[in-house]
mmCIF file of C-alpha atoms in Angstrom:
data_model
loop_
_atom_site.group_PDB
_atom_site.id
_atom_site.type_symbol
_atom_site.label_atom_id
_atom_site.label_comp_id
_atom_site.label_asym_id
_atom_site.label_seq_id
_atom_site.Cartn_x
_atom_site.Cartn_y
_atom_site.Cartn_z
ATOM 1 C CA MET A 1 32.515 -185.525 -75.150
ATOM 2 C CA SER A 2 34.921 -182.613 -75.140
ATOM 3 C CA ILE A 3 38.014 -181.384 -76.956
ATOM 4 C CA PHE A 4 40.549 -178.630 -76.569
ATOM 5 C CA TYR A 5 42.624 -177.430 -79.502
ATOM 6 C CA ASN A 6 44.970 -174.481 -79.302
ATOM 7 C CA ASN A 7 46.367 -172.144 -81.966
ATOM 8 C CA ALA A 8 43.804 -172.948 -84.640
ATOM 9 C CA VAL A 9 43.865 -170.683 -87.691
ATOM 10 C CA CYS A 10 40.375 -169.310 -88.240
ATOM 11 C CA ASP A 11 38.200 -166.449 -89.468
ATOM 12 C CA ILE A 12 35.891 -164.729 -87.010
ATOM 13 C CA PHE A 13 32.543 -163.125 -87.762
ATOM 14 C CA ILE A 14 30.290 -161.348 -85.273
ATOM 15 C CA GLY A 15 27.016 -159.736 -86.258
ATOM 16 C CA LYS A 16 23.928 -160.168 -88.380
ATOM 17 C CA GLY A 17 24.029 -162.543 -91.336
ATOM 18 C CA ALA A 18 26.657 -164.760 -89.741
ATOM 19 C CA GLY A 19 25.433 -167.710 -91.782
ATOM 20 C CA GLY A 20 25.834 -166.179 -95.226
ATOM 21 C CA LYS A 21 29.276 -167.568 -95.979
ATOM 22 C CA MET A 22 28.427 -170.821 -94.208
ATOM 23 C CA MET A 23 25.363 -171.422 -96.377
ATOM 24 C CA GLN A 24 27.435 -170.714 -99.471
ATOM 25 C CA ASP A 25 29.963 -173.351 -98.406
ATOM 26 C CA ILE A 26 27.200 -175.840 -97.574
ATOM 27 C CA ARG A 27 25.523 -175.351 -100.958
ATOM 28 C CA ASN A 28 28.885 -175.823 -102.704
ATOM 29 C CA ALA A 29 29.605 -179.097 -100.865
ATOM 30 C CA GLN A 30 31.013 -181.817 -103.085
ATOM 31 C CA ARG A 31 31.046 -184.843 -100.786
ATOM 32 C CA ASN A 32 29.465 -184.433 -97.363
ATOM 33 C CA VAL A 33 27.875 -182.083 -94.853
ATOM 34 C CA LYS A 34 27.720 -182.744 -91.120
ATOM 35 C CA ILE A 35 25.623 -180.563 -88.837
ATOM 36 C CA VAL A 36 24.985 -180.293 -85.117
ATOM 37 C CA SER A 37 22.174 -177.870 -84.310
ATOM 38 C CA PRO A 38 19.539 -178.196 -81.584
ATOM 39 C CA TYR A 39 17.051 -176.208 -83.642
ATOM 40 C CA LEU A 40 16.133 -176.424 -87.336
ATOM 41 C CA SER A 41 13.981 -174.351 -89.678
ATOM 42 C CA PRO A 42 11.750 -175.849 -92.368
ATOM 43 C CA PHE A 43 13.415 -174.217 -95.367
ATOM 44 C CA LEU A 44 16.875 -175.251 -94.147
ATOM 45 C CA ILE A 45 15.739 -178.848 -93.751
ATOM 46 C CA LYS A 46 14.685 -178.459 -97.375
ATOM 47 C CA GLU A 47 18.271 -177.435 -98.214
ATOM 48 C CA LEU A 48 19.553 -180.683 -96.690
ATOM 49 C CA ILE A 49 17.002 -182.713 -98.634
ATOM 50 C CA TYR A 50 18.189 -181.035 -101.838
ATOM 51 C CA LEU A 51 21.840 -181.775 -101.014
ATOM 52 C CA HIS A 52 20.913 -185.399 -100.376
ATOM 53 C CA SER A 53 19.209 -185.544 -103.786
ATOM 54 C CA ARG A 54 22.500 -184.370 -105.330
ATOM 55 C CA GLY A 55 24.299 -187.318 -103.771
ATOM 56 C CA ILE A 56 25.891 -185.355 -100.906
ATOM 57 C CA ASN A 57 26.224 -187.451 -97.754
ATOM 58 C CA ILE A 58 24.400 -185.772 -94.873
ATOM 59 C CA ARG A 59 24.717 -186.445 -91.166
ATOM 60 C CA LEU A 60 22.618 -184.470 -88.718
ATOM 61 C CA ILE A 61 22.394 -184.186 -84.943
ATOM 62 C CA THR A 62 19.524 -182.200 -83.472
ATOM 63 C CA SER A 63 17.084 -182.120 -80.556
ATOM 64 C CA ASP A 64 13.395 -182.901 -80.212
ATOM 65 C CA GLU A 65 12.703 -179.175 -80.135
ATOM 66 C CA ILE A 66 12.791 -179.060 -83.934
ATOM 67 C CA GLU A 67 10.956 -175.952 -85.055
ATOM 68 C CA ASP A 68 8.650 -177.525 -87.623
ATOM 69 C CA PHE A 69 7.824 -180.846 -85.963
ATOM 70 C CA TYR A 70 4.177 -179.814 -85.848
ATOM 71 C CA GLY A 71 4.581 -176.784 -88.122
ATOM 72 C CA TYR A 72 2.980 -175.898 -91.420
ATOM 73 C CA ASP A 73 5.787 -176.864 -93.800
ATOM 74 C CA LYS A 74 6.399 -180.250 -92.147
ATOM 75 C CA ASN A 75 9.731 -180.794 -93.917
ATOM 76 C CA ILE A 76 10.757 -183.007 -91.006
ATOM 77 C CA HIS A 77 8.249 -185.504 -92.438
ATOM 78 C CA LYS A 78 10.452 -185.809 -95.505
ATOM 79 C CA LEU A 79 13.366 -186.985 -93.361
ATOM 80 C CA ILE A 80 11.299 -189.911 -92.087
ATOM 81 C CA ILE A 81 9.969 -192.289 -94.739
ATOM 82 C CA GLN A 82 6.883 -194.361 -93.997
ATOM 83 C CA HIS A 83 6.655 -197.922 -95.282
ATOM 84 C CA ARG A 84 3.301 -199.704 -95.169
ATOM 85 C CA ASN A 85 3.446 -203.453 -94.555
ATOM 86 C CA THR A 86 0.470 -205.644 -95.472
ATOM 87 C CA ASP A 87 -0.686 -208.693 -93.537
ATOM 88 C CA GLU A 88 -1.897 -210.734 -96.507
ATOM 89 C CA LYS A 89 -3.886 -213.182 -94.393
ATOM 90 C CA ALA A 90 -5.669 -210.342 -92.592
ATOM 91 C CA LYS A 91 -6.274 -208.627 -95.938
ATOM 92 C CA GLU A 92 -7.898 -211.788 -97.309
ATOM 93 C CA THR A 93 -10.099 -212.024 -94.199
ATOM 94 C CA ARG A 94 -11.101 -208.363 -94.514
ATOM 95 C CA ASP A 95 -11.910 -208.721 -98.225
ATOM 96 C CA ASN A 96 -14.065 -211.803 -97.541
ATOM 97 C CA LEU A 97 -15.912 -209.916 -94.797
ATOM 98 C CA LYS A 98 -16.475 -206.976 -97.136
ATOM 99 C CA SER A 99 -17.890 -209.339 -99.731
ATOM 100 C CA LEU A 100 -20.197 -210.899 -97.126
ATOM 101 C CA SER A 101 -21.313 -207.451 -95.975
ATOM 102 C CA GLY A 102 -22.141 -206.468 -99.542
ATOM 103 C CA THR A 103 -24.086 -209.679 -100.121
ATOM 104 C CA LEU A 104 -26.106 -209.218 -96.925
ATOM 105 C CA LEU A 105 -26.929 -205.624 -97.876
ATOM 106 C CA PHE A 106 -28.037 -206.711 -101.360
ATOM 107 C CA VAL A 107 -30.273 -209.468 -99.948
ATOM 108 C CA MET A 108 -31.764 -207.122 -97.313
ATOM 109 C CA ILE A 109 -32.695 -204.544 -99.943
ATOM 110 C CA GLY A 110 -34.051 -207.283 -102.217
ATOM 111 C CA LEU A 111 -36.236 -208.722 -99.477
ATOM 112 C CA GLY A 112 -37.547 -205.282 -98.590
ATOM 113 C CA VAL A 113 -38.391 -204.557 -102.218
ATOM 114 C CA VAL A 114 -40.267 -207.881 -102.522
ATOM 115 C CA LEU A 115 -42.059 -207.917 -99.144
ATOM 116 C CA LEU A 116 -43.534 -204.405 -99.212
ATOM 117 C CA PRO A 117 -45.432 -204.819 -102.514
ATOM 118 C CA LEU A 118 -46.654 -208.276 -101.442
ATOM 119 C CA MET A 119 -48.026 -206.864 -98.209
ATOM 120 C CA TYR A 120 -50.012 -204.114 -99.904
ATOM 121 C CA LEU A 121 -50.948 -205.737 -103.213
ATOM 122 C CA LEU A 122 -52.204 -208.959 -101.573
ATOM 123 C CA ASN A 123 -53.426 -207.111 -98.498
ATOM 124 C CA ASN A 124 -51.757 -209.775 -96.405
ATOM 125 C CA PHE A 125 -49.749 -208.396 -93.568
ATOM 126 C CA LYS A 126 -48.405 -211.812 -92.661
ATOM 127 C CA PHE A 127 -45.618 -210.970 -95.073
ATOM 128 C CA ALA A 128 -44.464 -208.451 -92.451
ATOM 129 C CA TYR A 129 -42.975 -211.383 -90.552
ATOM 130 C CA GLY A 130 -40.452 -211.535 -93.350
ATOM 131 C CA PHE A 131 -38.986 -208.320 -91.988
ATOM 132 C CA ALA A 132 -37.806 -210.301 -88.959
ATOM 133 C CA VAL A 133 -35.391 -211.957 -91.355
ATOM 134 C CA VAL A 134 -34.333 -208.526 -92.628
ATOM 135 C CA ILE A 135 -33.706 -207.339 -89.032
ATOM 136 C CA LEU A 136 -31.712 -210.473 -88.278
ATOM 137 C CA MET A 137 -29.612 -209.938 -91.395
ATOM 138 C CA PHE A 138 -29.140 -206.283 -90.400
ATOM 139 C CA LEU A 139 -27.759 -207.356 -87.012
ATOM 140 C CA ILE A 140 -25.488 -209.922 -88.642
ATOM 141 C CA ARG A 141 -24.222 -207.343 -91.137
ATOM 142 C CA ASP A 142 -23.625 -204.823 -88.347
ATOM 143 C CA SER A 143 -21.477 -207.413 -86.581
ATOM 144 C CA VAL A 144 -19.572 -208.082 -89.821
ATOM 145 C CA VAL A 145 -18.941 -204.353 -90.397
ATOM 146 C CA LYS A 146 -17.568 -203.973 -86.867
ATOM 147 C CA LYS A 147 -15.277 -206.928 -87.449
ATOM 148 C CA ILE A 148 -14.051 -205.334 -90.688
ATOM 149 C CA LYS A 149 -13.164 -202.155 -88.781
ATOM 150 C CA ARG A 150 -11.258 -204.158 -86.154
ATOM 151 C CA THR A 151 -9.270 -206.181 -88.682
ATOM 152 C CA LYS A 152 -5.723 -204.794 -88.763
ATOM 153 C CA VAL A 153 -4.411 -205.233 -92.283
ATOM 154 C CA TYR A 154 -1.533 -202.739 -92.290
ATOM 155 C CA HIS A 155 1.329 -201.999 -89.934
ATOM 156 C CA TYR A 156 3.971 -199.369 -90.475
ATOM 157 C CA THR A 157 7.728 -199.044 -90.203
ATOM 158 C CA TYR A 158 9.914 -195.991 -90.703
ATOM 159 C CA LYS A 159 13.394 -195.266 -91.979
ATOM 160 C CA GLN A 160 15.559 -192.167 -92.244
ATOM 161 C CA LEU A 161 16.164 -190.339 -95.514
ATOM 162 C CA PHE A 162 19.762 -189.848 -94.362
ATOM 163 C CA PRO A 163 21.507 -190.555 -91.036
ATOM 164 C CA PHE A 164 20.386 -188.293 -88.215
ATOM 165 C CA LYS A 165 19.884 -188.431 -84.482
ATOM 166 C CA VAL A 166 17.340 -186.564 -82.406
ATOM 167 C CA PHE A 167 18.361 -186.319 -78.777
ATOM 168 C CA VAL A 168 15.791 -185.832 -76.038
ATOM 169 C CA SER A 169 15.855 -182.342 -74.614
ATOM 170 C CA PRO A 170 16.057 -181.879 -70.833
ATOM 171 C CA ASN A 171 12.953 -179.708 -71.311
ATOM 172 C CA SER A 172 10.929 -182.731 -72.409
ATOM 173 C CA SER A 173 8.436 -184.065 -69.919
ATOM 174 C CA ASN A 174 9.550 -187.105 -67.917
ATOM 175 C CA SER A 175 13.124 -186.693 -69.172
ATOM 176 C CA SER A 176 15.890 -187.569 -66.725
ATOM 177 C CA ASN A 177 18.481 -186.295 -69.185
ATOM 178 C CA LYS A 178 20.395 -183.260 -67.917
ATOM 179 C CA THR A 179 22.639 -182.755 -70.970
ATOM 180 C CA PHE A 180 21.397 -180.640 -73.848
ATOM 181 C CA ILE A 181 23.380 -180.800 -77.077
ATOM 182 C CA HIS A 182 23.475 -177.043 -77.518
ATOM 183 C CA SER A 183 26.543 -176.956 -79.775
ATOM 184 C CA LYS A 184 26.368 -175.604 -83.296
ATOM 185 C CA ILE A 185 28.846 -177.379 -85.561
ATOM 186 C CA TYR A 186 28.973 -177.391 -89.348
ATOM 187 C CA ILE A 187 31.491 -179.433 -91.330
ATOM 188 C CA ILE A 188 31.716 -179.330 -95.117
ATOM 189 C CA ASP A 189 33.625 -181.963 -97.128
ATOM 190 C CA ASP A 190 35.732 -182.671 -94.018
ATOM 191 C CA GLU A 191 37.739 -179.579 -94.977
ATOM 192 C CA ILE A 192 35.792 -176.611 -93.616
ATOM 193 C CA ALA A 193 34.304 -176.271 -90.141
ATOM 194 C CA TYR A 194 32.100 -173.626 -88.566
ATOM 195 C CA LEU A 195 31.503 -173.124 -84.862
ATOM 196 C CA GLY A 196 29.519 -170.452 -83.088
ATOM 197 C CA SER A 197 26.160 -169.426 -81.721
ATOM 198 C CA LEU A 198 24.034 -169.699 -84.848
ATOM 199 C CA ASN A 199 21.464 -172.460 -85.093
ATOM 200 C CA PHE A 200 20.489 -173.971 -88.433
ATOM 201 C CA THR A 201 17.456 -171.698 -88.548
ATOM 202 C CA GLY A 202 16.408 -168.737 -90.628
ATOM 203 C CA SER A 203 16.838 -166.363 -87.713
ATOM 204 C CA GLY A 204 20.219 -167.824 -86.780
ATOM 205 C CA VAL A 205 21.609 -167.753 -90.286
ATOM 206 C CA LYS A 206 20.215 -164.387 -91.416
ATOM 207 C CA ASP A 207 18.558 -162.233 -88.788
ATOM 208 C CA ASN A 208 20.124 -162.620 -85.352
ATOM 209 C CA HIS A 209 23.296 -161.021 -84.078
ATOM 210 C CA GLU A 210 25.466 -164.149 -83.892
ATOM 211 C CA THR A 211 29.072 -165.205 -83.492
ATOM 212 C CA ARG A 212 30.803 -167.768 -85.648
ATOM 213 C CA ILE A 213 34.278 -168.897 -86.605
ATOM 214 C CA ARG A 214 35.299 -170.579 -89.841
ATOM 215 C CA THR A 215 38.396 -172.727 -90.059
ATOM 216 C CA THR A 216 40.101 -174.781 -92.724
ATOM 217 C CA ASP A 217 42.957 -175.688 -90.369
ATOM 218 C CA PRO A 218 43.328 -179.444 -91.116
ATOM 219 C CA ASN A 219 44.217 -180.368 -87.539
ATOM 220 C CA ALA A 220 41.355 -178.332 -86.073
ATOM 221 C CA VAL A 221 38.851 -179.733 -88.583
ATOM 222 C CA ALA A 222 40.013 -183.287 -87.816
ATOM 223 C CA LYS A 223 39.482 -182.684 -84.088
ATOM 224 C CA ILE A 224 36.007 -181.268 -84.696
ATOM 225 C CA ILE A 225 35.098 -184.269 -86.870
ATOM 226 C CA GLU A 226 36.196 -186.648 -84.111
ATOM 227 C CA GLU A 227 34.095 -184.783 -81.563
ATOM 228 C CA MET A 228 31.029 -184.992 -83.794
ATOM 229 C CA LYS A 229 31.612 -188.746 -84.214
ATOM 230 C CA GLU A 230 31.802 -189.064 -80.444
ATOM 231 C CA ILE A 231 28.483 -187.253 -80.013
ATOM 232 C CA TYR A 232 26.819 -189.269 -82.774
ATOM 233 C CA PHE A 233 28.020 -192.734 -81.811
ATOM 234 C CA HIS A 234 29.028 -192.672 -78.150
ATOM 235 C CA SER A 235 27.101 -189.941 -76.324
ATOM 236 C CA ASN A 236 24.807 -192.451 -74.546
ATOM 237 C CA LEU A 237 22.168 -189.724 -74.424
ATOM 238 C CA PRO A 238 18.468 -190.651 -74.779
ATOM 239 C CA GLU A 239 17.210 -190.417 -78.350
ATOM 240 C CA ARG A 240 13.813 -190.119 -79.954
ATOM 241 C CA ASP A 241 12.850 -193.457 -81.435
ATOM 242 C CA ILE A 242 12.252 -193.096 -85.172
ATOM 243 C CA GLN A 243 9.396 -195.618 -85.117
ATOM 244 C CA PHE A 244 7.620 -193.568 -82.435
ATOM 245 C CA TRP A 245 8.294 -190.302 -84.255
ATOM 246 C CA GLY A 246 7.009 -191.733 -87.493
ATOM 247 C CA SER A 247 3.783 -192.773 -85.799
ATOM 248 C CA GLN A 248 3.386 -189.198 -84.518
ATOM 249 C CA LEU A 249 4.067 -187.603 -87.894
ATOM 250 C CA TYR A 250 2.029 -189.837 -90.172
ATOM 251 C CA GLU A 251 -1.466 -191.249 -90.217
ATOM 252 C CA GLU A 252 -1.557 -195.035 -89.853
ATOM 253 C CA PRO A 253 -4.854 -196.410 -91.238
ATOM 254 C CA MET A 254 -5.437 -199.985 -90.025
ATOM 255 C CA ASN A 255 -7.122 -201.148 -93.174
#
């Protein structure tokens, strides 16, 4: 995972607002946008979602230190789509148990309504023994309710809105990975490429003092594209599993 290319024709920018021209090029993309950035900001993830909705092909490489993973905006959620799968047999079992629970409750209330007046109107407290039946039904219903709660009707799978990879950061606990994809690469329509220090974040694009180069040199862009393909398909670095991430991002009610 490395390239060297000499004599590339490029523009150089150093300073604040290094991402201004880059964002303009990204928003004007006609075919595809490819990005490598270890950090992302919520509103810029939103930009990628909008591009995807326009039919622009997006490919993203980032790290598990995404800024809004647990943040307020939660745009990362929109990159991972939850699909709920139903176990029809379990659903039928649950529905039957719910029906039984409702019937037991109805009978318990009915018995209580009948037994109490009989006890006091006839002044015969032998009817109180009938409440043993009510208690027994209560215990049976309690068991049924617990079984309803344990019945797993739904399981969940997740898919990506568009292709992206999230590599495990060396900073993550229990990670044996020593390589951090710290590069910042932006490719637009396979014709324009940006390299530099700016992350795909609000501070990187607008506020920080950053360095970046922009090139439309066909040979240089082709080399950069090949390097991004190498990172995406052949890095052999540990990745976050999308099924695990989805389970962390979304609630997963059993039934």
